[in-house]
mmCIF file of C-alpha atoms in Angstrom:
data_model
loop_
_atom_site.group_PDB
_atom_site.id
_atom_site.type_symbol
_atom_site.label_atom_id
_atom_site.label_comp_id
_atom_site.label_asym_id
_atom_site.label_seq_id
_atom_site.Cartn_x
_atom_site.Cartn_y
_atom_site.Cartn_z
ATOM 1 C CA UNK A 1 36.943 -174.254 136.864
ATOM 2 C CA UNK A 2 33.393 -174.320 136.058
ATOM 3 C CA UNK A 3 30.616 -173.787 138.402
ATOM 4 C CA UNK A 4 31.012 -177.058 139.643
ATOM 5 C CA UNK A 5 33.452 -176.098 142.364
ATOM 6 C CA UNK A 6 30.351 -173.989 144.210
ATOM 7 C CA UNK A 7 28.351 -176.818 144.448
ATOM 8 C CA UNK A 8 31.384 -179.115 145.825
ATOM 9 C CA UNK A 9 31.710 -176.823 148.862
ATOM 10 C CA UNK A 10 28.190 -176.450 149.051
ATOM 11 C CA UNK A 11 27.350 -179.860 149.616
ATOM 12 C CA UNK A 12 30.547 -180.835 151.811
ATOM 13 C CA UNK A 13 29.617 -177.991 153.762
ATOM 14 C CA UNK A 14 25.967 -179.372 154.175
ATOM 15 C CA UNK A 15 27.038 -182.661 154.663
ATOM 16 C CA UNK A 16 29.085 -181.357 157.714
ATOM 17 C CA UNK A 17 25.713 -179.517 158.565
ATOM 18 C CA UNK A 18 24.242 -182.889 158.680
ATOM 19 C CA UNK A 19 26.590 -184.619 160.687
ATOM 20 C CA UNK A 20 26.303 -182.009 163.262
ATOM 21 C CA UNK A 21 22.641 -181.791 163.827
ATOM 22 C CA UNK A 22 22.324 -185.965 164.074
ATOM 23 C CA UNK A 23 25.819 -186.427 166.417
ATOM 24 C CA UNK A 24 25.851 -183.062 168.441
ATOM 25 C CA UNK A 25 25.557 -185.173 171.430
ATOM 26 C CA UNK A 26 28.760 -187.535 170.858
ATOM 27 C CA UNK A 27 31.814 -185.637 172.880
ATOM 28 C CA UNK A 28 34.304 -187.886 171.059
ATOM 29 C CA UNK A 29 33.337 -186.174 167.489
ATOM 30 C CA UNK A 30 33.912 -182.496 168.902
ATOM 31 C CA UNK A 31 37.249 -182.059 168.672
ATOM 32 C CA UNK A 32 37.359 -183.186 164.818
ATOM 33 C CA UNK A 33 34.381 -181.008 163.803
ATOM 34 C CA UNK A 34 35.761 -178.020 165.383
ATOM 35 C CA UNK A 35 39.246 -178.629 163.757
ATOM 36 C CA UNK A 36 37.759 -179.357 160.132
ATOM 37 C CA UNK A 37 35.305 -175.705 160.790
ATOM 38 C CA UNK A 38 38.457 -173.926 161.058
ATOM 39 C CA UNK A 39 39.929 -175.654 157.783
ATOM 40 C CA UNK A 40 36.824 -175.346 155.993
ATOM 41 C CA UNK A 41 36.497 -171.485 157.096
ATOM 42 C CA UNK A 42 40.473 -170.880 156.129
ATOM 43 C CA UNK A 43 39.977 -172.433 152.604
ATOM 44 C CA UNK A 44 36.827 -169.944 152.080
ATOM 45 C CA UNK A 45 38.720 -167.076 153.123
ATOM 46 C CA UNK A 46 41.631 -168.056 150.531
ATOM 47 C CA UNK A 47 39.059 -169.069 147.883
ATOM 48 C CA UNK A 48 37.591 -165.191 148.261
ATOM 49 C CA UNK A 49 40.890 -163.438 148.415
ATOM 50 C CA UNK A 50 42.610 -165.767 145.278
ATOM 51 C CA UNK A 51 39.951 -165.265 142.566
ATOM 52 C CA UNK A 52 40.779 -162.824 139.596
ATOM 53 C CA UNK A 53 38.543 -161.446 137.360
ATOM 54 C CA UNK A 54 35.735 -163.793 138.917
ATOM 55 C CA UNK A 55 32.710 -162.549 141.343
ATOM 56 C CA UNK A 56 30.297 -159.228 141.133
ATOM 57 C CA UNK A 57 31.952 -155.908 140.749
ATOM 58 C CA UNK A 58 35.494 -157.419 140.603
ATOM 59 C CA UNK A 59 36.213 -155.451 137.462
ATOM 60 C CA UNK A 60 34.739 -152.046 139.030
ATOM 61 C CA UNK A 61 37.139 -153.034 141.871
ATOM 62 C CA UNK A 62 40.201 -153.058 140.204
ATOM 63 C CA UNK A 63 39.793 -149.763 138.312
ATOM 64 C CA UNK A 64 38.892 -147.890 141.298
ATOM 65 C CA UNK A 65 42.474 -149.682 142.453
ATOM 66 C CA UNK A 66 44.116 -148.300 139.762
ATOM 67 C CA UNK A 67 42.396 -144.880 140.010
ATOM 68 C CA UNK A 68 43.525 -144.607 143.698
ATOM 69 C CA UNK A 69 47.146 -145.151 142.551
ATOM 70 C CA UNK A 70 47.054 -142.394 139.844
ATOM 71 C CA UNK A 71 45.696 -139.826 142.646
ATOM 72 C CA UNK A 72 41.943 -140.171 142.406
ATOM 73 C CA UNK A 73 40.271 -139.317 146.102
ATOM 74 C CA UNK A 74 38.117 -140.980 147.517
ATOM 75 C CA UNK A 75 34.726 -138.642 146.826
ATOM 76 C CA UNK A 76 36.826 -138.757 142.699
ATOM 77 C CA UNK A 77 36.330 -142.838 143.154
ATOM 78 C CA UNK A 78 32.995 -142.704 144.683
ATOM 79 C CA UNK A 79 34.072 -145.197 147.795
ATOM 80 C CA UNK A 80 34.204 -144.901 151.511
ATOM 81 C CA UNK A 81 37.255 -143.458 152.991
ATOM 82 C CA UNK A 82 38.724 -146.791 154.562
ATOM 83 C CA UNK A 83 38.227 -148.595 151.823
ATOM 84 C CA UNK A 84 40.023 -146.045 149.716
ATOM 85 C CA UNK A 85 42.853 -146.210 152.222
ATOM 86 C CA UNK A 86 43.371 -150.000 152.091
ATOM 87 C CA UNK A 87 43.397 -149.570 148.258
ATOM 88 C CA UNK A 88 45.917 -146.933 148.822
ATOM 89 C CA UNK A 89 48.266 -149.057 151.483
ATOM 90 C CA UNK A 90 48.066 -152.032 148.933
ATOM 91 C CA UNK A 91 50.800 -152.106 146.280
ATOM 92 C CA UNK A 92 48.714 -154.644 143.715
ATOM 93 C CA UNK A 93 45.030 -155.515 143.283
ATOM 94 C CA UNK A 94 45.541 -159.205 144.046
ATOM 95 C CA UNK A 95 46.878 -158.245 147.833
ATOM 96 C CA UNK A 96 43.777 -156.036 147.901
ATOM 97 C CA UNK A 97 41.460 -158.747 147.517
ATOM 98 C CA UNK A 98 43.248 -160.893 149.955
ATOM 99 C CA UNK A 99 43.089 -158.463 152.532
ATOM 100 C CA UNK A 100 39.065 -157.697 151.710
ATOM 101 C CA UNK A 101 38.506 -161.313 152.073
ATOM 102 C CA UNK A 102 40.099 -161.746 155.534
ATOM 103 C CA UNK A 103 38.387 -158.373 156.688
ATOM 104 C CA UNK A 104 35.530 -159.205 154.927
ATOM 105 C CA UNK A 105 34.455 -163.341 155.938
ATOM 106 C CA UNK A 106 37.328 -163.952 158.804
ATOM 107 C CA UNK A 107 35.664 -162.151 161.777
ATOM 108 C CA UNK A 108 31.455 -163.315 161.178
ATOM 109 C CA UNK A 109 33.700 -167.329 161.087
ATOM 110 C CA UNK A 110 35.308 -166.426 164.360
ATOM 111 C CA UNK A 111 31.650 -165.639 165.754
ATOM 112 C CA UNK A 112 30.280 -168.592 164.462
ATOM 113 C CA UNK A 113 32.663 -170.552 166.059
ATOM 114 C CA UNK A 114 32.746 -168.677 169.318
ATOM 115 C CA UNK A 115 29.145 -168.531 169.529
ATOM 116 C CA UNK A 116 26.598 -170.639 167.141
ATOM 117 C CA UNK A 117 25.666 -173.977 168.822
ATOM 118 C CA UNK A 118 25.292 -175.224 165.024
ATOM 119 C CA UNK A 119 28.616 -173.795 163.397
ATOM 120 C CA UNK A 120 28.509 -176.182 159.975
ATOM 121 C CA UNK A 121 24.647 -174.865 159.466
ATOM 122 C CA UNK A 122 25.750 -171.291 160.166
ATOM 123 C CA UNK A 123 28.661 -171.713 157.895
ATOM 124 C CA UNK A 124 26.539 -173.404 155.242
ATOM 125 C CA UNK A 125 24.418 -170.719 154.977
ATOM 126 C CA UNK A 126 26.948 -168.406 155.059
ATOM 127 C CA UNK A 127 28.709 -169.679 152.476
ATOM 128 C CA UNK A 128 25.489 -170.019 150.218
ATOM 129 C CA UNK A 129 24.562 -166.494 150.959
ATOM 130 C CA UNK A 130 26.698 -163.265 151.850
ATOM 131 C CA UNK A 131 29.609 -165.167 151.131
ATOM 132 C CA UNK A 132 29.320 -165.500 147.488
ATOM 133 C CA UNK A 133 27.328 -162.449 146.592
ATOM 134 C CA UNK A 134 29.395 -160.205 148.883
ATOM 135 C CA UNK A 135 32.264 -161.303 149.927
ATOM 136 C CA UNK A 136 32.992 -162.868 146.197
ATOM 137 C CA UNK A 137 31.453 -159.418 145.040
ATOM 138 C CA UNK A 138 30.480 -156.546 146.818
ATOM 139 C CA UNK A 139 33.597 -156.537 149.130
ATOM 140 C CA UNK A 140 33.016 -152.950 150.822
ATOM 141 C CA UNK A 141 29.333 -154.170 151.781
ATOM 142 C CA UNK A 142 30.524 -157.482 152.885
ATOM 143 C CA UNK A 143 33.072 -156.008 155.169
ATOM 144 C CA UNK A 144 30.418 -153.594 156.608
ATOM 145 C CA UNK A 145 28.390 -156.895 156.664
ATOM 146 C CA UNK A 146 30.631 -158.602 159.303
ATOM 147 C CA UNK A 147 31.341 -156.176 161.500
ATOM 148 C CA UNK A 148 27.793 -155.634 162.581
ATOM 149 C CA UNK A 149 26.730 -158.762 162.536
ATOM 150 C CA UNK A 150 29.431 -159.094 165.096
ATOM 151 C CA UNK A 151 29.251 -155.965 167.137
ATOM 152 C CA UNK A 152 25.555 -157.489 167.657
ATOM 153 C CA UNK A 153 26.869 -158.708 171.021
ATOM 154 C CA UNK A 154 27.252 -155.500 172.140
ATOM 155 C CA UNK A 155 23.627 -154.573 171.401
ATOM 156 C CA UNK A 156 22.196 -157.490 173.033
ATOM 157 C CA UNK A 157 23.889 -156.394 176.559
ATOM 158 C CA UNK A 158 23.153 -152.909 175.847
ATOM 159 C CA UNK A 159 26.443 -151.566 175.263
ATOM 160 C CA UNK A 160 25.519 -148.857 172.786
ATOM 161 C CA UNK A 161 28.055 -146.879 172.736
ATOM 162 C CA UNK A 162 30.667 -149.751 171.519
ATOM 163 C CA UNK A 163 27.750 -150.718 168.904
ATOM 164 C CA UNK A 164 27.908 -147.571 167.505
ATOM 165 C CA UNK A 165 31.367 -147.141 167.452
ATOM 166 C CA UNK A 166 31.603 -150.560 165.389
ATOM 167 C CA UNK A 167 28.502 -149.000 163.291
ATOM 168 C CA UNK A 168 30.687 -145.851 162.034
ATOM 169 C CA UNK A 169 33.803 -148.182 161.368
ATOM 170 C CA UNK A 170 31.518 -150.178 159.153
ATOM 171 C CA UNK A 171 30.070 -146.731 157.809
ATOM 172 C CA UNK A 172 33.604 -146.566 156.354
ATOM 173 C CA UNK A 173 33.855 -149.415 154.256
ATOM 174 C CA UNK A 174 30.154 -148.838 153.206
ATOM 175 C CA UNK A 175 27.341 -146.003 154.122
ATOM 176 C CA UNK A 176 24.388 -148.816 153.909
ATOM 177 C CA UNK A 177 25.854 -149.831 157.818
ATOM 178 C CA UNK A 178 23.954 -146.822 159.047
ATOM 179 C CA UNK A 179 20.680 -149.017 158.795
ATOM 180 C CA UNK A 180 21.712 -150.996 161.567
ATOM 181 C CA UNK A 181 21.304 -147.612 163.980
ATOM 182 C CA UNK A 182 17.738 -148.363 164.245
ATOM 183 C CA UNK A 183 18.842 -152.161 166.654
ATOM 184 C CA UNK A 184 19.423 -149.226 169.651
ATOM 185 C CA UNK A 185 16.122 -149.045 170.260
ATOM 186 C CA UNK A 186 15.596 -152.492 170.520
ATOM 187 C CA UNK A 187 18.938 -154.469 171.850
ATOM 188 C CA UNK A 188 18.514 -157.812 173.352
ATOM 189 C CA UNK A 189 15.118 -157.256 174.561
ATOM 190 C CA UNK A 190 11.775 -159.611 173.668
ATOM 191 C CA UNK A 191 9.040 -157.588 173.126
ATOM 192 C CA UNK A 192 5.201 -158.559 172.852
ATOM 193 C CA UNK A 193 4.216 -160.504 169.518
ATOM 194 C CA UNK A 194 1.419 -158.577 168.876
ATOM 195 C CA UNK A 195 3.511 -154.909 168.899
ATOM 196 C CA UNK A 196 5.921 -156.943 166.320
ATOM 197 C CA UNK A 197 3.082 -157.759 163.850
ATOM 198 C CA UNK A 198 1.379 -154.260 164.546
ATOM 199 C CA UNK A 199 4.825 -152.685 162.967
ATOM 200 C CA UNK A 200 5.195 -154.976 160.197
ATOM 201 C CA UNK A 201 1.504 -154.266 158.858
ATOM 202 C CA UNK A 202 1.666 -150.695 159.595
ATOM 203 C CA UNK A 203 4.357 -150.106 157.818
ATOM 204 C CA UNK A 204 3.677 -152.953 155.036
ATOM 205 C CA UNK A 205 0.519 -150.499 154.435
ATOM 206 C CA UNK A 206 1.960 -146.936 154.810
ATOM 207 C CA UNK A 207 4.607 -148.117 152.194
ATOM 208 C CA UNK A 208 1.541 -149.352 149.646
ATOM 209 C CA UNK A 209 -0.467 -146.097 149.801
ATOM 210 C CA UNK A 210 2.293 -143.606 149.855
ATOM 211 C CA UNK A 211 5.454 -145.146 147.997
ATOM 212 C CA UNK A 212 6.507 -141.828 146.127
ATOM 213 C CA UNK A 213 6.599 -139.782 149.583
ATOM 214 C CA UNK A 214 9.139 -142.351 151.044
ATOM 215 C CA UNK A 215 11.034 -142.093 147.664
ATOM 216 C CA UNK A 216 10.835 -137.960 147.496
ATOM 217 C CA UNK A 217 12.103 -137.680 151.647
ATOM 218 C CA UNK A 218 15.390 -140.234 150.704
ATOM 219 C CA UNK A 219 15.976 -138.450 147.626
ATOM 220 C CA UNK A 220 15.602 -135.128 149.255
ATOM 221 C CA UNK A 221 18.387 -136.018 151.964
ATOM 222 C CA UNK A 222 20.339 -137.679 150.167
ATOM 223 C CA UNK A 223 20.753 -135.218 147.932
ATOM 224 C CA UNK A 224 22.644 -133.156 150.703
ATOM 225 C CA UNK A 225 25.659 -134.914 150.300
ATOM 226 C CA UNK A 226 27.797 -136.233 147.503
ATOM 227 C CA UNK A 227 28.127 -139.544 147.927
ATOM 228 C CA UNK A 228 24.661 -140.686 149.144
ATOM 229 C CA UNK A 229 23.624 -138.558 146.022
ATOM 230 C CA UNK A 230 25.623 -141.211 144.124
ATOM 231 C CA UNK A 231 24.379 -144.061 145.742
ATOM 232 C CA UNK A 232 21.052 -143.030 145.668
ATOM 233 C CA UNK A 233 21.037 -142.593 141.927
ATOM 234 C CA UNK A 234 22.662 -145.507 141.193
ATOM 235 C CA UNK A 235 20.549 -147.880 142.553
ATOM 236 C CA UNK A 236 16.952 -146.315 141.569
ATOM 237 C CA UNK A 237 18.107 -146.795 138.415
ATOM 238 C CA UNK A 238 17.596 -150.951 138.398
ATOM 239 C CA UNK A 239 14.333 -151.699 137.119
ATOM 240 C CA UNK A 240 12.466 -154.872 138.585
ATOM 241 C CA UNK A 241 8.952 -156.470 137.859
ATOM 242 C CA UNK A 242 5.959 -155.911 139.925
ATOM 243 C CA UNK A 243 5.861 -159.121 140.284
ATOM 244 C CA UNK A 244 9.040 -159.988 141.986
ATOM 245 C CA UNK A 245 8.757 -156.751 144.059
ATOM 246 C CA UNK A 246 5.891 -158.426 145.875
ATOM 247 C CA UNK A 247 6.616 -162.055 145.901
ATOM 248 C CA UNK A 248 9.929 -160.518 147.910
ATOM 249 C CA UNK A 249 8.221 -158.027 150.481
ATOM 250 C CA UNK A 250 5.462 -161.057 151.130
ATOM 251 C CA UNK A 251 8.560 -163.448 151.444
ATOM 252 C CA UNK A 252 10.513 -161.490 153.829
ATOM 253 C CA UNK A 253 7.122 -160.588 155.826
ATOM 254 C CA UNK A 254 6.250 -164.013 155.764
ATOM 255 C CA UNK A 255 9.539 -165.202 156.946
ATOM 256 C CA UNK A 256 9.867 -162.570 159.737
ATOM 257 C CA UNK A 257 6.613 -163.513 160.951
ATOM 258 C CA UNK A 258 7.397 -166.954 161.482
ATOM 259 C CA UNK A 259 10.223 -166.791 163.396
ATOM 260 C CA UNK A 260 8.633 -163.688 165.768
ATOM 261 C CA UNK A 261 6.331 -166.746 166.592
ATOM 262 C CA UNK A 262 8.897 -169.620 167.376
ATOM 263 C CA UNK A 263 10.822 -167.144 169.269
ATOM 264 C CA UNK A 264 8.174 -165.756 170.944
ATOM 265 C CA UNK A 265 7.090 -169.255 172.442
ATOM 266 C CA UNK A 266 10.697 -170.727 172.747
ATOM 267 C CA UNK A 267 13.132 -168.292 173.441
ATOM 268 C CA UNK A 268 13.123 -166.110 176.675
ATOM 269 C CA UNK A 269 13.666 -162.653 177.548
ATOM 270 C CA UNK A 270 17.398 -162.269 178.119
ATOM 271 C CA UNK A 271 18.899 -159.805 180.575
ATOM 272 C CA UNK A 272 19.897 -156.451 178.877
ATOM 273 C CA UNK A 273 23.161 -155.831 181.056
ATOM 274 C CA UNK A 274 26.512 -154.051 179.347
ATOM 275 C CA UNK A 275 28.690 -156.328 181.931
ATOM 276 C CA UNK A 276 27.326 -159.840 181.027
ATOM 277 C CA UNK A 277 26.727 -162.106 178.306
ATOM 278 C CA UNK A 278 23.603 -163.348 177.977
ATOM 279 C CA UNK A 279 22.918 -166.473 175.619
ATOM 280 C CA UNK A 280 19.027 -165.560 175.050
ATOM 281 C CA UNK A 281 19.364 -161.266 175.053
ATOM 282 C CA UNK A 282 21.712 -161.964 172.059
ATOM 283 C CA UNK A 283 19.680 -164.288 170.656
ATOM 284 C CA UNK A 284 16.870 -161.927 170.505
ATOM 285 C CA UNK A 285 19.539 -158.973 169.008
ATOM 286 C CA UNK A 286 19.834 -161.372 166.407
ATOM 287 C CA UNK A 287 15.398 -161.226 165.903
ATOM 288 C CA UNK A 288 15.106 -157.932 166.653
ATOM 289 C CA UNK A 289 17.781 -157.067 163.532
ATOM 290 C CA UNK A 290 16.200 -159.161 161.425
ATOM 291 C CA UNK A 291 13.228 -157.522 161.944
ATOM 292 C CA UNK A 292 14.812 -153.828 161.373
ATOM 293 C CA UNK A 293 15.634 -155.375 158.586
ATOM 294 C CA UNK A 294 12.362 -156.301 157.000
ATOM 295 C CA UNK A 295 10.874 -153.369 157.908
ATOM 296 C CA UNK A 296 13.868 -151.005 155.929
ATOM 297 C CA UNK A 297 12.830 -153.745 153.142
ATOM 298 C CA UNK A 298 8.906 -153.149 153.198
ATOM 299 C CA UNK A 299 8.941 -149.329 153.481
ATOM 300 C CA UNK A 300 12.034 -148.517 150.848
ATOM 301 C CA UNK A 301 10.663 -151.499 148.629
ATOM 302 C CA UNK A 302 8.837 -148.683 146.026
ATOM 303 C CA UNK A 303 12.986 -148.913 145.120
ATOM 304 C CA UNK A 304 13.777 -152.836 145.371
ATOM 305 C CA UNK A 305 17.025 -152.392 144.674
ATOM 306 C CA UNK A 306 18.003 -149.872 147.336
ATOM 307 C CA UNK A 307 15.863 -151.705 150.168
ATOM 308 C CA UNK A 308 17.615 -154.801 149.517
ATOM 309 C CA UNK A 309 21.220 -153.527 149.735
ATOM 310 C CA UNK A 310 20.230 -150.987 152.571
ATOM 311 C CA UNK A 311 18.495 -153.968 154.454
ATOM 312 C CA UNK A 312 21.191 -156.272 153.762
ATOM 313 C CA UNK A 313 23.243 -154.747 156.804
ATOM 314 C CA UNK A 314 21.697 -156.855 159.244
ATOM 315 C CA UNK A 315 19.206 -159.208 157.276
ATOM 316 C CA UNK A 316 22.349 -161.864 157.954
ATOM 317 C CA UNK A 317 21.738 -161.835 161.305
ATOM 318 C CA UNK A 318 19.214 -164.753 160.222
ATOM 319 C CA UNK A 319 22.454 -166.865 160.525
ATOM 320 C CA UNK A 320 22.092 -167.264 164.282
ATOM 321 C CA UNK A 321 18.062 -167.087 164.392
ATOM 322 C CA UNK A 322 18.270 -170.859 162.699
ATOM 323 C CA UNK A 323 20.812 -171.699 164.658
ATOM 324 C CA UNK A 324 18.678 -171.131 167.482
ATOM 325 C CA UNK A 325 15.223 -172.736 166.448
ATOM 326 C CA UNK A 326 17.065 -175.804 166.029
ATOM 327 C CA UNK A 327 18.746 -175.767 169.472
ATOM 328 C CA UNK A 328 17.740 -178.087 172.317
ATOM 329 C CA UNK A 329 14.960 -175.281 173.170
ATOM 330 C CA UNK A 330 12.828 -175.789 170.137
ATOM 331 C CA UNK A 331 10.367 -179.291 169.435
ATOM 332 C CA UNK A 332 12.351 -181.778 167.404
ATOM 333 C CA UNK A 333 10.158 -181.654 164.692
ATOM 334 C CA UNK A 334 9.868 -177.961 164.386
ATOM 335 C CA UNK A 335 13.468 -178.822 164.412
ATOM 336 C CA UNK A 336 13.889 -180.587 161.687
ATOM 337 C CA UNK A 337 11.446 -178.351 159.630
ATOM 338 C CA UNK A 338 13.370 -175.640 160.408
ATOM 339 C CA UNK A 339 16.678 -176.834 159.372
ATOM 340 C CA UNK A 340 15.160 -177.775 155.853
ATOM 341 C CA UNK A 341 13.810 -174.406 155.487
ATOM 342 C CA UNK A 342 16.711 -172.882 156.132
ATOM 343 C CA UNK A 343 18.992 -175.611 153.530
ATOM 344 C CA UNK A 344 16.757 -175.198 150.866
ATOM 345 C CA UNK A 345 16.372 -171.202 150.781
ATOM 346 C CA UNK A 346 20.365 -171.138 151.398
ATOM 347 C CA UNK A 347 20.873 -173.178 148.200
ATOM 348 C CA UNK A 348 18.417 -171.497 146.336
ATOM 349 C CA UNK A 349 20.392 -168.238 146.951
ATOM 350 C CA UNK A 350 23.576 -169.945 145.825
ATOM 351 C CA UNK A 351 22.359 -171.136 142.465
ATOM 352 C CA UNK A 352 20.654 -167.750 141.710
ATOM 353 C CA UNK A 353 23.868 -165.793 142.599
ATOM 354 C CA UNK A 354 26.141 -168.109 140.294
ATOM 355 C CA UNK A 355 23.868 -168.602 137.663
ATOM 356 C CA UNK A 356 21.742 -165.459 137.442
ATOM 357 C CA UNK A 357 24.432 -162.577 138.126
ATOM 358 C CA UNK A 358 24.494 -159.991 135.560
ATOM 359 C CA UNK A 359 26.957 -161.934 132.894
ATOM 360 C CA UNK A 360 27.912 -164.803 134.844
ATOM 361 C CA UNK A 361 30.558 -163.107 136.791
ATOM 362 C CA UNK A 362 31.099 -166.540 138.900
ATOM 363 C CA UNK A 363 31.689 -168.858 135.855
ATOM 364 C CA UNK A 364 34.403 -170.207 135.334
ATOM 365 C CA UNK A 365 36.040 -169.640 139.208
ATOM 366 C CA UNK A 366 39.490 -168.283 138.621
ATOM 367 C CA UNK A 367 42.630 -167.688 140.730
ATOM 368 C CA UNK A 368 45.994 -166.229 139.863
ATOM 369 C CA UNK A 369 47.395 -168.956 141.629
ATOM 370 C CA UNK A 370 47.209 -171.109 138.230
ATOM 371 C CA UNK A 371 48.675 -168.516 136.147
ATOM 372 C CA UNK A 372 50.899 -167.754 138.667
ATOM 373 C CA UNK A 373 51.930 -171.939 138.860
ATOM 374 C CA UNK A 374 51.768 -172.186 134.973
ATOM 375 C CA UNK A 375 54.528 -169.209 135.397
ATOM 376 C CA UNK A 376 56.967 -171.124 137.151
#
């Protein structure tokens, strides 16, 4: 299948998107559009966990499989230690990738649908972002992905304690969860706009005129242990232009900075309370971890490679800031501006992860199931 296939669920997915943000007020169409979300969500799941030799790293997955199997430890494969066990419990590297895709995409659908008051946009951009470079690639970070995107909830009522217990599980399938630690310090609560922007170009600054310190203290550290030694290494060793390095760090500012504002006038201080749920103190868990994760991205961006993956761990959490600015809350017309932001960057993403992955990894799409069917 060529990359066609991408851009078929892309745009069925959008024009579900659609649908929903023009009829969210007619009852009779809920039932349908919550049936077809779970359909569309179960055939993403199976088109993750059915693709063979298709998707970043999918190659480097199935050796370490196979080096598992002929005794390798996990420090010897250079993984986490859950994800070396489910390689271990696993008796072939297709049921591997099954299981990575339902640990991996099933629980950030069941929040969307629990939670998002626009599930088709959420899933859309899903779908066009973390789903096909992680969860179609970098399994171990796109597990770690969805569980803190989901144990979010229990930052926004200030139930630390289960946040960081989700935060070390995540730590297992991939060290780069440890960057959403910093989200304890902030939880569900709306600070003032100016101390936001104060932060961003403090650190935007610090990060310009002393780049190699930041680089020499991670270095330093991580050189204390084995694995983030590894890690470490690897990724300073991707070379990017100057140019794109900045066009990035004043994208992501940029970005961060406009929704601090919209939320800042729109959305309300929730109540930070472990025994409720509050609609707007998890909305603004959702802002406040987006802006951890800019800032992660503007102070380790002297290595773009490593502030990207590190700040990947909760930049997602933009999922449910767009599904907020287009709630009822928000001026239709902001709206409406904010939904095309958000369609157009999402698709953007897609195309550049199919067609601009290190030798198009995504094209053709292929699934056992064919060989498997030709078989028979």
């Amino acid at each position: 299948m060529s990359a066609i296939i991408y851009h078929i669920i892309g745009i069925f997915t959008l024009l579900c998107a659609f649908f929903e943000f023009w009829f969210r007020n007619y009852n009779k169409t809920l039932t349908f559009q919550r049936q077809l979300y779970i359909l569309l969500s179960v055939f993403l799941i199976f088109f993750a966990g059915f693709r063979i030799d298709c998707g970043l790293d999918f190659s480097s997955y199935t050796d370490i499989y196979y080096k598992v199997h002929n005794g390798s430890s996990f420090l010897e494969c250079q993984v986490e230690p859950l994800y070396w066990g489910l390689n271990y419990i696993c008796p072939n590297p297709e049921l591997l990738f099954i299981l990575m895709a339902i640990l991996s995409s099933a629980p950030i659908l069941y929040v969307f649908y629990k939670y998002a008051n626009n599930k088709f946009l959420c899933l859309f951009l899903f779908y066009c972002t973390a789903f096909v470079y992680y969860d179609m690639g970098i399994i171990r970070e796109g597990a770690a992905i969805s569980i803190i995107i989901c144990s979010l909830k229990y930052a926004s009522k200030g139930n630390y304690k289960k946040f960081i217990f989700f935060v070390l599980i995540a730590e297992m399938y991939h060290l780069t969860a440890l960057a959403a630690l910093p989200i304890i310090f902030f939880g569900g609560k709306k600070y003032k706009l100016p101390s936001y922007l104060f932060m961003i170009f403090l650190l935007l600054i610090t990060n310009i005129l002393y780049p190699n310190l930041i680089f020499q203290i991670i270095g330093l550290v991580s050189g204390k242990f084995a694995l983030a030694a590894y890690k470490f290494n690897a990724y300073t060793t991707y070379l990017y232009s100057t140019r794109n390095v900045i066009g990035s760090i004043l994208y992501r500012a940029g970005l961060t900075i406009f929704f601090l504002f919209l939320f800042s006038r729109y959305i309300p201080n929730g109540k930070n309370n472990c025994k409720s749920f509050n609609k707007d103190a998890m909305s603004w868990a959702y802002m406040n971890a987006y802006f951890i994760a800019t800032l992660e991205f503007l102070i380790l961006s002297a290595i773009p490679y490593f502030s990207t993956r590190f700040s990947a761990i909760l930049y997602y959490s933009f999922y449910f800031i767009y599904d907020e600015l287009i709630s009822k809350k928000v001026n239709k017309w902001i709206r409406l501006f904010v939904f095309i932001i958000a369609i157009v960057t999402a698709y953007r993403s897609l195309g550049n992860t199919i067609y601009n992955s290190s030798g198009n990894v995504y094209i053709p799409y292929k699934t056992w199931l064919l060989s498997y069917w030709e078989t028979l």
